PDB file of C-alpha atoms in Angstrom:
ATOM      1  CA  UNK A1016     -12.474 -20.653  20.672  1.00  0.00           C
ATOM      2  CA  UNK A1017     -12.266 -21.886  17.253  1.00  0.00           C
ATOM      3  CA  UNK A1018     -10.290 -24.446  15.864  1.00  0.00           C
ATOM      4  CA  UNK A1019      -6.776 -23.815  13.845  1.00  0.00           C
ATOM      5  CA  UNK A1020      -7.114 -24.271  10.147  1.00  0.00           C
ATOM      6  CA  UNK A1021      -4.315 -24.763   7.032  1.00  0.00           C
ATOM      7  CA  UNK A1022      -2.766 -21.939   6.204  1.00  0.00           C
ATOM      8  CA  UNK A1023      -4.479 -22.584   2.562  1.00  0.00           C
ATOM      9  CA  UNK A1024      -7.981 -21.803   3.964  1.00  0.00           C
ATOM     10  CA  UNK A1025      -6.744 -17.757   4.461  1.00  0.00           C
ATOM     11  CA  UNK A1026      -8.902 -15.559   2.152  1.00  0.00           C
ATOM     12  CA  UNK A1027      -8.468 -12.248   1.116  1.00  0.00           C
ATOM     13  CA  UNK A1028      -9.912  -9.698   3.613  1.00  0.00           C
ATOM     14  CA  UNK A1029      -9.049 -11.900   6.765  1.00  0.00           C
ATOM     15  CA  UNK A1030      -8.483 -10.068   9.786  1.00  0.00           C
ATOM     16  CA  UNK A1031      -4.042 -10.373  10.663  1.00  0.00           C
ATOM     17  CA  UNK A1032      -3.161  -9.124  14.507  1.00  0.00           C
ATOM     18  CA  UNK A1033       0.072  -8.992  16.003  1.00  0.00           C
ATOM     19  CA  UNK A1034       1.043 -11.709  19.013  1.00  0.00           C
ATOM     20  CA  UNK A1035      -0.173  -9.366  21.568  1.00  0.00           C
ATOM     21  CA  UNK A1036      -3.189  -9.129  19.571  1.00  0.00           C
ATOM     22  CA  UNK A1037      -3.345  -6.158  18.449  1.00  0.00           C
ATOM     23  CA  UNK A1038      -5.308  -5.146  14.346  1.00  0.00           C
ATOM     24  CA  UNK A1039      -2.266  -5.128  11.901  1.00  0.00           C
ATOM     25  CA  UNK A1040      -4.638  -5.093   9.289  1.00  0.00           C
ATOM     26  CA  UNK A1041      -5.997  -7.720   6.567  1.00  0.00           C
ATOM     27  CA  UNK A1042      -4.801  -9.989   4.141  1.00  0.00           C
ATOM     28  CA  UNK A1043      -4.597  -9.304   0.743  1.00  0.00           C
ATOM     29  CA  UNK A1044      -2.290 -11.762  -0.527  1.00  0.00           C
ATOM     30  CA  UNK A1045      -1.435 -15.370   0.494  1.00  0.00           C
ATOM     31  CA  UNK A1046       1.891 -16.287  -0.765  1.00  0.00           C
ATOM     32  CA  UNK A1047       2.666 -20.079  -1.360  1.00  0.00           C
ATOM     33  CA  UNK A1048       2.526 -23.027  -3.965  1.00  0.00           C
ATOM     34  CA  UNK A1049      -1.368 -25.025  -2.432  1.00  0.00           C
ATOM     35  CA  UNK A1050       0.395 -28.212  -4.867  1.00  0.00           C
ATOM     36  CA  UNK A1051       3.497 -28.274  -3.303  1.00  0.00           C
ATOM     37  CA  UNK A1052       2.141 -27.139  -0.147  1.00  0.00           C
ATOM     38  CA  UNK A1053       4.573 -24.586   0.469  1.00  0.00           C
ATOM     39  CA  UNK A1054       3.768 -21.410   2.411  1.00  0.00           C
ATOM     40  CA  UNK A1055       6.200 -18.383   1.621  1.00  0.00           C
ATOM     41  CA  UNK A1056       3.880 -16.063   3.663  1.00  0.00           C
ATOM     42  CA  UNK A1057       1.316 -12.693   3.733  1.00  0.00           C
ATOM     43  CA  UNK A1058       0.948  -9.845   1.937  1.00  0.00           C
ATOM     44  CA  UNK A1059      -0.568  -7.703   4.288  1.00  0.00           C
ATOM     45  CA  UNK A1060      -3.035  -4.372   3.915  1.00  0.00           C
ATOM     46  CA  UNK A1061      -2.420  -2.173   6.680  1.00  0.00           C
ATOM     47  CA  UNK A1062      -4.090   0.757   7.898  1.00  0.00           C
ATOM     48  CA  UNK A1063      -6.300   3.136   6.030  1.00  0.00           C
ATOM     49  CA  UNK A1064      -3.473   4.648   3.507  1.00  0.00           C
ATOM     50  CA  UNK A1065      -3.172   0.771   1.663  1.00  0.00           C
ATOM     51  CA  UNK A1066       0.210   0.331   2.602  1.00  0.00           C
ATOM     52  CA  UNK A1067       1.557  -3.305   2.122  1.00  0.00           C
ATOM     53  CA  UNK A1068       3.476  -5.499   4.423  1.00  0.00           C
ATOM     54  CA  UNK A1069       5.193  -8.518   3.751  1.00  0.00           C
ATOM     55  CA  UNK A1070       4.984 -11.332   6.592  1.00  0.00           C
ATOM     56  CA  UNK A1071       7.051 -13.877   6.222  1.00  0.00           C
ATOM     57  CA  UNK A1072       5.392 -17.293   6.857  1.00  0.00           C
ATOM     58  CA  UNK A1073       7.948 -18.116   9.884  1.00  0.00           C
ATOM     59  CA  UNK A1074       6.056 -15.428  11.245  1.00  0.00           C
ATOM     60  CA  UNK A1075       2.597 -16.796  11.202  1.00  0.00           C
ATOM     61  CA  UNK A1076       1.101 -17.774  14.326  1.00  0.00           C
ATOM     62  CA  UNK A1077      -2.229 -19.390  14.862  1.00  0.00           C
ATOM     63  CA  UNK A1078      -4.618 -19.382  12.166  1.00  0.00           C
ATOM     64  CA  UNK A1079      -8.493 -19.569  12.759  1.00  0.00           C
ATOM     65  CA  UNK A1080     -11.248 -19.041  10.159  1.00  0.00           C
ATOM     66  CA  UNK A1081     -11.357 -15.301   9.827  1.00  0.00           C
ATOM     67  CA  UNK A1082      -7.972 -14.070  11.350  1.00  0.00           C
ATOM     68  CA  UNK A1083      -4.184 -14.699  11.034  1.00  0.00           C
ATOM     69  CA  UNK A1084      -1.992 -14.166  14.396  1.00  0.00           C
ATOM     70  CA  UNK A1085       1.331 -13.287  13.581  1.00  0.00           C
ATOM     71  CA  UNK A1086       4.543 -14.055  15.997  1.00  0.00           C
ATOM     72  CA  UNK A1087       5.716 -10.441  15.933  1.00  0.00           C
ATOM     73  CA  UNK A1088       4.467  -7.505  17.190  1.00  0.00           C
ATOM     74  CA  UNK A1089       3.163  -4.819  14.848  1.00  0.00           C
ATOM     75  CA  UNK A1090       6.156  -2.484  16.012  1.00  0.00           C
ATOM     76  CA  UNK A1091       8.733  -5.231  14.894  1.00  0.00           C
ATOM     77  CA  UNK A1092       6.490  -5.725  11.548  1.00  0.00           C
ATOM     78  CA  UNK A1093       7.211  -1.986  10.955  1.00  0.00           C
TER      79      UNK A1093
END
């Protein structure tokens, strides 16, 4: 299992599943001031259509090198 990392290590095109999980899609945007260190959050690419999702960063979950688990499911995202 790999090891949690700061929420300013997320790169574009990381993997983002729901608590249970499940693909929600990738990241596209990470929302947040690195100086301050303040994170505001995700903006989110989901399916094949490119539609956009906003996660709010209360709604982050663990983060590993490579994916993002959020604290919602991807039916309370919607």
């Amino acid at each position: 299992m790999a090891d949690p990392v700061s929420w300013m290590m997320i790169e574009h095109g990381w993997a983002v599943v729901d608590s249970a999980g499940a693909s929600v899609g990738r990241v596209d945007e990470v929302l947040g001031d690195e100086h301050a260190d303040i994170f505001n959050g995700l903006q989110v690419l989901k399916g094949a259509i490119g539609k956009h999702a906003y996660v709010a960063a209360e709604s982050v979950g663990e983060i590993v090198e490579g994916q993002v688990q959020l604290l919602v499911t991807k039916d309370e995202l919607d």
